[in-house]
Coordinates of C-alpha atoms and ligand atoms in Angstrom, one line a residue:
M1239 CA 36.7 53.6 16.4
T1240 CA 36.7 53.1 13.1
E1241 CA 33.5 52.3 10.4
D1242 CA 35.7 49.1 9.7
Q1243 CA 36.2 48.3 13.3
E1244 CA 32.5 49.4 14.4
E1245 CA 31.7 46.6 11.9
I1246 CA 33.6 43.9 13.3
S1247 CA 32.3 44.8 16.5
A1248 CA 29.3 46.1 17.6
G1249 CA 29.8 47.0 22.1
G1250 CA 32.2 44.5 21.8
I1251 CA 30.8 40.7 20.4
I1252 CA 32.5 40.1 17.6
Q1253 CA 30.4 39.6 14.5
T1254 CA 30.2 37.8 11.3
P1255 CA 31.5 40.2 8.2
K1256 CA 28.5 42.0 5.7
G1257 CA 26.8 39.2 4.0
V1258 CA 27.4 36.3 5.8
H1259 CA 25.6 34.3 7.7
D1260 CA 25.6 30.9 10.5
I1261 CA 23.8 27.8 9.0
L1262 CA 21.8 27.6 12.2
P1263 CA 20.4 23.8 13.1
V1264 CA 16.9 25.8 12.8
D1265 CA 18.7 25.7 9.1
H1266 CA 20.0 22.9 8.8
E1267 CA 16.7 21.0 8.6
Y1268 CA 16.2 23.1 5.2
H1269 CA 19.4 22.6 4.5
T1270 CA 20.1 18.4 4.7
F1271 CA 17.2 17.8 2.7
I1272 CA 17.4 19.9 0.0
K1273 CA 20.8 18.0 -0.4
K1274 CA 18.8 14.7 0.5
V1275 CA 16.3 15.8 -2.8
V1276 CA 19.2 17.1 -5.3
R1277 CA 21.1 13.9 -5.1
H1278 CA 18.2 11.2 -5.0
R1279 CA 16.9 12.3 -7.7
L1280 CA 20.1 13.3 -9.3
R1281 CA 21.1 9.8 -8.5
Q1282 CA 18.3 8.9 -10.0
A1283 CA 19.0 10.0 -13.3
G1284 CA 23.6 8.7 -13.5
F1285 CA 24.6 12.0 -11.9
R1286 CA 27.5 11.8 -9.7
R1287 CA 28.9 14.7 -7.3
I1288 CA 32.1 16.0 -7.8
S1289 CA 34.1 19.3 -5.6
T1290 CA 36.2 21.7 -7.1
P1291 CA 38.2 23.6 -4.0
I1292 CA 36.9 26.8 -3.2
F1293 CA 39.3 28.7 -4.6
E1294 CA 41.4 28.2 -8.5
F1295 CA 43.1 30.4 -9.6
T1296 CA 41.8 33.9 -10.5
E1297 CA 42.4 33.0 -14.8
L1298 CA 39.6 30.2 -14.3
F1299 CA 37.4 32.6 -13.9
Q1300 CA 38.5 35.2 -16.2
R1301 CA 38.7 33.1 -19.0
G1302 CA 35.9 30.8 -17.9
I1303 CA 32.9 33.2 -17.7
G1304 CA 34.7 36.1 -19.1
A1305 CA 36.2 39.5 -17.6
D1306 CA 33.4 41.9 -19.1
T1307 CA 31.3 40.0 -16.8
D1308 CA 29.9 42.1 -13.7
I1309 CA 30.8 38.4 -11.6
V1310 CA 34.6 38.8 -12.8
S1311 CA 35.2 42.4 -13.2
K1312 CA 33.1 43.7 -9.7
E1313 CA 31.9 40.3 -7.4
M1314 CA 35.3 38.4 -7.1
Y1315 CA 37.1 38.0 -3.2
T1316 CA 40.1 37.5 -5.3
F1317 CA 44.2 37.6 -3.4
Q1318 CA 47.2 36.8 -3.6
D1319 CA 48.7 34.5 -2.0
K1320 CA 52.6 34.9 -0.2
K1321 CA 54.4 33.3 -3.6
G1322 CA 52.2 36.4 -5.4
R1323 CA 49.7 34.4 -7.9
S1324 CA 46.5 35.6 -7.8
L1325 CA 43.2 33.1 -6.8
T1326 CA 39.9 33.9 -6.2
L1327 CA 37.2 32.3 -4.1
K1328 CA 34.7 31.2 -6.5
P1329 CA 31.7 32.4 -8.1
E1330 CA 30.0 29.7 -9.6
S1331 CA 30.6 26.0 -10.4
T1332 CA 30.7 25.2 -14.2
A1333 CA 33.7 26.8 -14.7
G1334 CA 35.9 25.0 -12.3
V1335 CA 33.6 21.5 -13.1
C1336 CA 34.9 21.4 -16.2
R1337 CA 38.3 22.0 -15.5
A1338 CA 37.6 19.3 -14.1
Y1339 CA 37.2 17.3 -16.3
I1340 CA 39.9 18.1 -18.9
Q1341 CA 43.0 17.9 -15.5
N1342 CA 41.3 14.8 -14.6
G1343 CA 41.1 13.3 -18.1
M1344 CA 36.6 12.5 -18.2
A1345 CA 36.7 13.1 -22.5
N1346 CA 37.6 9.3 -21.8
L1347 CA 34.9 8.3 -19.7
P1348 CA 31.9 7.6 -21.8
Q1349 CA 30.2 10.6 -21.9
P1350 CA 28.6 12.8 -21.0
V1351 CA 29.5 13.0 -18.1
Q1352 CA 27.1 13.6 -15.8
L1353 CA 28.6 15.7 -12.1
Y1354 CA 26.6 17.8 -9.5
Y1355 CA 27.7 19.3 -7.0
I1356 CA 26.3 21.4 -3.4
E1357 CA 29.1 23.9 -2.4
P1358 CA 29.6 27.3 -1.1
H1359 CA 30.0 29.9 -2.9
F1360 CA 31.4 34.0 -2.8
R1361 CA 30.2 37.0 -4.6
Y1362 CA 31.3 40.5 -3.7
D1363 CA 27.5 41.3 -4.1
R1364 CA 24.9 44.1 -2.5
P1365 CA 24.0 42.0 0.8
Q1366 CA 20.3 43.2 0.2
K1367 CA 17.1 40.2 0.3
G1368 CA 18.7 36.6 -1.2
R1369 CA 21.5 38.4 -2.0
Y1370 CA 24.6 37.1 0.5
R1371 CA 28.7 37.6 -0.2
Q1372 CA 28.9 33.9 0.6
F1373 CA 26.0 31.2 -0.4
C1374 CA 25.4 27.6 -1.4
H1375 CA 24.6 26.3 -5.1
F1376 CA 23.4 23.1 -5.6
G1377 CA 24.1 22.1 -9.4
F1378 CA 24.1 19.8 -11.6
E1379 CA 26.0 19.7 -15.3
I1380 CA 26.1 16.8 -18.6
I1381 CA 28.9 17.5 -20.6
G1382 CA 30.1 15.9 -23.5
E1383 CA 26.7 15.7 -25.6
S1384 CA 25.3 17.6 -27.9
D1385 CA 21.4 17.4 -28.2
A1386 CA 18.5 19.7 -27.4
A1387 CA 16.6 16.1 -25.1
L1388 CA 19.8 17.0 -22.5
D1389 CA 18.6 20.7 -22.8
S1390 CA 15.0 19.3 -22.0
Q1391 CA 16.2 16.6 -19.5
T1392 CA 18.2 19.0 -17.2
I1393 CA 15.3 21.7 -17.2
Y1394 CA 12.7 18.7 -16.3
L1395 CA 15.5 17.6 -14.1
A1396 CA 15.6 21.3 -12.3
N1397 CA 11.8 21.7 -11.9
L1398 CA 11.3 18.1 -10.6
I1399 CA 14.2 18.9 -8.0
N1400 CA 11.4 22.3 -7.5
K1401 CA 8.7 19.9 -6.6
D1402 CA 10.1 17.8 -4.5
L1403 CA 11.3 20.8 -2.4
G1404 CA 6.6 22.1 -3.0
I1405 CA 7.8 25.6 -4.5
A1406 CA 7.7 24.9 -8.6
D1407 CA 4.4 26.6 -8.9
L1408 CA 5.8 29.6 -7.5
F1409 CA 8.5 29.6 -10.5
T1410 CA 8.3 30.3 -13.9
I1411 CA 10.5 28.9 -16.8
Q1412 CA 11.7 31.9 -19.0
L1413 CA 13.8 30.7 -22.2
N1414 CA 15.7 32.7 -24.2
S1415 CA 18.3 30.8 -26.9
I1416 CA 21.5 33.1 -27.6
G1417 CA 22.6 31.6 -30.8
T1418 CA 26.6 30.4 -31.7
P1419 CA 28.9 33.0 -30.4
Q1420 CA 28.9 34.1 -34.6
S1421 CA 25.1 34.6 -34.9
R1422 CA 25.4 36.0 -31.6
K1423 CA 28.3 38.5 -32.0
E1424 CA 26.6 40.4 -34.9
Y1425 CA 23.8 40.9 -33.0
A1426 CA 25.7 42.3 -30.5
K1427 CA 27.1 45.2 -33.4
V1428 CA 23.0 45.4 -34.6
L1429 CA 22.0 46.3 -30.5
T1430 CA 25.5 48.4 -30.8
D1431 CA 23.8 50.7 -33.5
F1432 CA 20.2 50.5 -31.9
Y1433 CA 21.8 52.3 -28.8
F1434 CA 24.1 54.3 -30.6
D1435 CA 21.4 57.7 -30.4
K1436 CA 19.7 56.0 -26.9
E1437 CA 22.9 56.2 -24.6
R1438 CA 21.5 59.1 -23.3
S1439 CA 18.7 57.1 -22.0
L1440 CA 21.3 54.4 -20.4
C1441 CA 21.8 54.1 -16.7
E1442 CA 26.0 54.2 -16.3
Q1443 CA 26.0 50.5 -15.7
C1444 CA 24.1 50.5 -19.3
K1445 CA 27.0 52.9 -20.8
A1446 CA 30.2 51.3 -20.3
R1447 CA 28.0 47.7 -20.7
L1448 CA 27.2 48.9 -24.1
K1449 CA 30.8 49.1 -24.9
T1450 CA 31.9 45.7 -23.5
N1451 CA 28.7 42.8 -23.4
P1452 CA 25.6 44.7 -25.3
M1453 CA 23.6 41.9 -24.8
R1454 CA 24.2 42.7 -20.8
L1455 CA 21.7 45.5 -21.7
L1456 CA 18.6 43.8 -21.7
D1457 CA 18.1 42.3 -18.4
C1458 CA 18.9 45.7 -17.4
K1459 CA 16.9 46.0 -13.9
E1460 CA 16.1 50.2 -14.6
E1461 CA 13.4 51.2 -15.7
S1462 CA 14.5 53.8 -18.3
C1463 CA 17.3 50.9 -20.3
G1464 CA 14.1 48.3 -19.6
I1465 CA 11.7 50.7 -22.0
L1466 CA 14.9 50.2 -24.6
A1467 CA 15.3 46.7 -23.5
Q1468 CA 11.4 46.0 -24.7
I1469 CA 11.7 47.6 -28.0
A1470 CA 15.5 46.1 -28.9
P1471 CA 15.4 44.1 -31.6
K1472 CA 15.2 41.0 -30.7
M1473 CA 17.8 37.9 -31.5
A1474 CA 15.5 35.5 -32.5
D1475 CA 15.6 37.3 -34.9
Y1476 CA 19.0 36.6 -35.6
L1477 CA 20.3 33.4 -34.6
D1478 CA 21.4 31.2 -36.8
E1479 CA 20.0 28.4 -38.5
E1480 CA 21.0 25.7 -36.7
S1481 CA 20.7 27.2 -33.6
K1482 CA 16.7 27.7 -34.9
V1483 CA 16.0 23.8 -35.1
F1484 CA 17.6 22.5 -31.9
H1485 CA 16.1 25.9 -30.2
A1486 CA 12.4 24.3 -31.9
D1487 CA 13.7 21.2 -30.9
L1488 CA 14.1 21.8 -27.7
K1489 CA 10.3 23.6 -27.0
E1490 CA 9.2 20.3 -28.2
Y1491 CA 10.9 18.2 -26.1
L1492 CA 10.1 19.9 -23.6
D1493 CA 6.1 19.9 -24.1
E1494 CA 6.7 16.3 -24.8
L1495 CA 7.9 16.6 -20.8
G1496 CA 4.9 18.7 -19.7
I1497 CA 7.4 21.5 -18.5
K1498 CA 5.3 24.6 -19.4
Y1499 CA 7.2 27.6 -19.9
V1500 CA 7.4 31.2 -20.9
E1501 CA 9.5 32.9 -24.7
N1502 CA 11.5 35.5 -22.7
P1503 CA 14.0 37.3 -25.5
N1504 CA 15.3 39.5 -23.1
L1505 CA 17.3 36.0 -21.5
V1506 CA 20.7 36.5 -20.7
R1507 CA 22.3 35.7 -18.0
G1508 CA 25.4 37.0 -17.3
L1509 CA 27.6 34.8 -17.8
D1510 CA 29.6 35.0 -21.0
Y1511 CA 30.1 30.8 -21.6
Y1512 CA 26.1 30.8 -22.9
T1513 CA 25.5 29.4 -26.6
K1514 CA 22.2 28.6 -27.7
T1515 CA 20.2 27.7 -24.4
V1516 CA 18.7 29.8 -21.2
F1517 CA 17.0 29.8 -19.0
E1518 CA 15.9 30.8 -15.6
F1519 CA 13.3 30.1 -12.5
W1520 CA 11.4 33.1 -12.4
D1521 CA 9.2 34.1 -8.8
S1522 CA 6.0 34.3 -10.5
A1523 CA 5.1 37.6 -8.9
E1524 CA 8.3 39.3 -8.1
G1525 CA 10.0 37.9 -11.5
A1526 CA 14.0 38.0 -12.2
Q1527 CA 14.2 39.8 -8.9
N1528 CA 14.0 36.1 -6.7
A1529 CA 15.4 34.0 -9.8
I1530 CA 16.2 30.5 -7.6
G1531 CA 18.1 29.4 -10.4
G1532 CA 18.9 30.0 -14.2
G1533 CA 21.4 27.9 -16.3
G1534 CA 21.9 26.8 -20.3
R1535 CA 24.2 24.7 -22.6
Y1536 CA 27.6 26.0 -22.7
D1537 CA 29.5 24.6 -26.4
G1538 CA 32.4 26.5 -25.8
L1539 CA 33.2 26.4 -22.7
V1540 CA 36.0 23.3 -21.5
E1541 CA 37.8 24.2 -25.4
L1542 CA 38.0 27.5 -23.9
L1543 CA 39.5 26.7 -21.4
G1544 CA 42.3 24.7 -22.3
G1545 CA 40.3 21.6 -23.6
G1546 CA 38.7 19.5 -26.7
P1547 CA 35.5 20.8 -28.2
T1548 CA 32.9 20.1 -25.8
P1549 CA 29.8 20.0 -25.4
A1550 CA 27.7 20.5 -22.0
V1551 CA 24.6 22.0 -20.9
G1552 CA 23.6 22.7 -16.3
Y1553 CA 21.8 24.6 -14.0
A1554 CA 22.4 25.5 -10.9
A1555 CA 20.0 27.3 -8.3
G1556 CA 20.7 29.0 -4.9
I1557 CA 20.1 27.0 -1.4
E1558 CA 19.0 30.5 0.4
R1559 CA 16.5 31.6 -1.9
I1560 CA 15.0 28.0 -2.5
I1561 CA 14.7 28.1 1.4
A1562 CA 13.2 31.4 2.4
N1563 CA 10.9 30.8 -1.2
M1564 CA 10.0 27.0 1.7
K1565 CA 10.3 28.5 4.1
R1566 CA 7.7 31.2 3.5
E1567 CA 5.1 29.0 1.6
K1568 CA 5.3 27.9 5.4
I1569 CA 6.7 24.1 3.9
R1570 CA 8.2 22.6 6.9
V1571 CA 10.4 20.0 6.3
P1572 CA 11.1 16.6 8.0
H1573 CA 14.2 16.2 10.7
K1574 CA 15.7 13.5 12.4
D1575 CA 16.6 16.3 15.2
V1576 CA 15.0 15.1 17.8
I1577 CA 15.8 12.7 20.8
H1578 CA 14.7 10.0 22.0
I1579 CA 15.4 9.8 25.6
F1580 CA 17.2 10.9 28.0
V1581 CA 19.1 10.3 30.6
A1582 CA 18.3 11.2 34.3
Q1583 CA 21.2 10.6 36.9
L1584 CA 22.3 11.4 40.7
G1585 CA 25.7 11.0 42.9
K1586 CA 28.6 9.2 41.1
E1587 CA 28.2 5.9 41.6
A1588 CA 24.7 6.4 39.5
K1589 CA 26.5 8.4 37.2
K1590 CA 29.5 6.1 35.7
K1591 CA 26.9 3.4 35.1
C1592 CA 24.6 6.2 33.4
L1593 CA 27.9 6.5 31.4
S1594 CA 28.3 3.0 29.5
L1595 CA 24.2 2.7 29.1
I1596 CA 24.4 5.7 26.9
A1597 CA 26.9 4.4 25.0
D1598 CA 25.4 1.2 25.0
L1599 CA 21.7 3.2 24.3
R1600 CA 23.3 5.1 21.3
E1601 CA 24.9 1.8 19.2
A1602 CA 21.7 0.5 19.6
G1603 CA 19.9 2.9 17.1
V1604 CA 18.9 5.0 20.9
K1605 CA 19.2 9.6 20.4
T1606 CA 20.4 10.3 23.7
M1607 CA 20.9 12.5 25.4
G1608 CA 22.8 12.7 29.2
A1609 CA 22.6 16.2 31.6
L1610 CA 25.7 14.6 32.6
G1611 CA 27.2 17.7 34.6
K1612 CA 24.6 18.3 37.0
D1613 CA 23.5 16.9 39.7
S1614 CA 19.4 17.0 39.9
I1615 CA 16.3 14.7 39.0
K1616 CA 14.4 17.3 39.1
T1617 CA 16.7 19.7 36.9
H1618 CA 16.8 16.8 34.7
L1619 CA 13.3 15.9 34.2
R1620 CA 12.4 20.0 33.6
L1621 CA 15.8 19.5 31.0
A1622 CA 13.7 16.3 29.4
D1623 CA 10.6 18.5 29.4
K1624 CA 12.9 21.0 27.1
F1625 CA 14.7 19.2 25.5
G1626 CA 11.1 17.1 23.7
A1627 CA 12.2 13.9 24.8
P1628 CA 10.0 10.7 25.0
Y1629 CA 11.4 9.9 28.2
T1630 CA 13.0 9.3 30.8
I1631 CA 16.2 7.1 32.8
I1632 CA 16.6 7.8 35.8
M1633 CA 19.5 5.9 38.1
G1634 CA 20.2 7.7 41.6
L1635 CA 22.0 5.0 44.1
T1636 CA 18.9 2.5 45.0
E1637 CA 19.2 2.2 41.2
V1638 CA 22.3 1.0 41.0
R1639 CA 22.2 -1.2 44.1
E1640 CA 19.4 -3.3 42.6
K1641 CA 20.5 -3.4 39.4
V1642 CA 17.8 -1.2 37.9
G1643 CA 16.3 1.6 36.1
I1644 CA 13.7 3.2 36.4
I1645 CA 12.0 4.2 32.5
R1646 CA 9.7 7.2 33.1
D1647 CA 7.5 8.5 29.7
M1648 CA 7.2 12.5 30.4
K1649 CA 3.8 12.7 28.8
V1650 CA 1.8 10.5 29.9
G1651 CA 4.4 10.9 34.3
T1652 CA 4.6 7.4 35.0
Q1653 CA 6.7 4.9 35.6
K1654 CA 8.8 1.9 35.0
T1655 CA 11.1 -0.3 36.6
V1656 CA 13.2 -2.8 34.6
P1657 CA 16.4 -4.5 35.4
Y1658 CA 19.2 -3.4 33.6
E1659 CA 20.1 -5.5 30.8
K1660 CA 16.9 -5.0 29.6
I1661 CA 16.7 -1.2 29.4
V1662 CA 17.8 -1.1 25.7
P1663 CA 15.2 -3.7 24.3
E1664 CA 12.6 -2.6 26.3
V1665 CA 13.1 1.5 25.2
I1666 CA 13.7 -0.1 21.4
K1667 CA 10.3 -1.4 21.7
L1668 CA 8.9 1.8 23.4
I1669 CA 10.5 3.7 20.5
G1670 CA 10.0 1.3 17.8
K1671 CA 12.7 -0.1 15.4
E1672 CA 11.6 1.8 12.4
N1673 CA 13.2 4.9 14.5
L1674 CA 16.3 3.9 14.6
D1675 CA 19.2 6.1 13.5
K1676 CA 21.6 3.4 13.0
Y1677 CA 24.0 3.0 10.2
S1678 CA 23.4 -0.1 7.7
A1679 CA 25.3 -1.7 5.8
G1680 CA 28.2 1.4 6.1
E1681 CA 26.5 3.9 4.9
L1682 CA 24.8 6.4 7.4
L1683 CA 20.8 6.1 6.4
Y1684 CA 20.0 10.3 8.0
G1685 CA 22.5 12.6 6.7
Ligands
AMP1099 P1 23.2 32.6 -11.7 O1 23.8 31.0 -12.0 O2 24.5 33.7 -11.5 O3 22.1 33.7 -12.2 O4 22.5 31.6 -10.6 C1 21.8 31.3 -9.9 C2 20.9 31.2 -8.0 O5 22.4 31.4 -7.0 C3 20.3 32.4 -7.9 O6 19.2 31.9 -9.1 C4 20.2 32.4 -7.1 O7 19.5 31.5 -6.6 C5 21.3 32.1 -6.5 N1 22.4 33.1 -6.3 C6 23.7 33.8 -7.1 N2 23.9 34.9 -6.0 C7 24.2 34.4 -4.9 C8 23.9 35.8 -3.8 N3 25.4 36.1 -3.8 N4 23.1 35.2 -2.4 C9 22.5 34.5 -2.7 N5 22.3 33.2 -3.9 C10 22.9 34.1 -4.8

């Protein structure tokens, strides 16, 4: 067996590819809760949801994110379709959202256009804790206006969502300005000069980055590179006047909002499209290794993709890492995946009656399960217990003949016989109207 085959199948059982995983029902409880919080906070702030395709032309990311970035040069799932076009599974969504903004004429809408997304993304990363090859980002973008107040709103909203999720205190907001592309160009020259005679102390990756993207040397995780980064010239000393004023304004607004941040002159973010503001939420204990989200201003991206000059700012966070932090903090999320009632039956006649009873109960909003494939009241009661159903309806031949059903309180063990047509209202009374799972005005209340 080759190594590849071994990876595909362990003991004859097909496995998931490396770095991807199933989202099992227990984790979906978290996913659903996080989506609800994100939707709620962003809706309150006037954002609307967008989904861009899972794959796009590779050129979108090459042009948008930058060909020399880690994501584009190493981490993309790129393939050719049957006509030889180069396509890529999206590694992030900002480039796609900007493409959608241009392609759908959103520049004609009232500005800024505020969009959010909750989507899977794909990166050929080395799988490790908190780093997967398919992961879920939620993110939001404010496109079409430039003001430091919008950057402060972005950071405020990201922090508010973290607060709602119960994890805000675990993270510090790292903040920096990387200026305009022009001032960055000049700074890159200064950095290249600084590293000129120090190349031997750099890791192999940074040696290569020095030629393509010297600012990335500042956030390298290797110890020797980190030591040099500490004494390297700082971007703040080379910022253009406009960026300086913008950054000072942003800090003033954050102070006004009571948002605490740490100024981090070495924060550059890994994507080429950022201008001025960059920020990340770092784990207070583990630092950048376990960042849960980051963002910044990207005033040049829409233009780079063929649109008109359009300033923008945004944020994205990794849902898997958020969940890992919530679990570590033992944060439990409310969920509605509980059943109200179990229907137990014996014999074909009773089963027939139960089919319509189950449908009626569900229609009324009662979450109902029945073991229709099995024929033993004892087995059914045991199952009802295992599923945690507070009540069970029992129907046998006698009940069918007498047009009644037995409702059993599973906790207390008491039973009462109810006429068939009174079963649904009686069950609703028992579980409480407010607990029903019903559609309201066409919208599912839970989901
Ligand atoms: P980025 O824009 O690359 O900084 O990504 C934003 C957030 O997405 C990060 O802070 C992580 O929480 C999450 N993230 C990025 N890459 C991965 C990955 N490979 N697996 C899981 N989460 C990731």
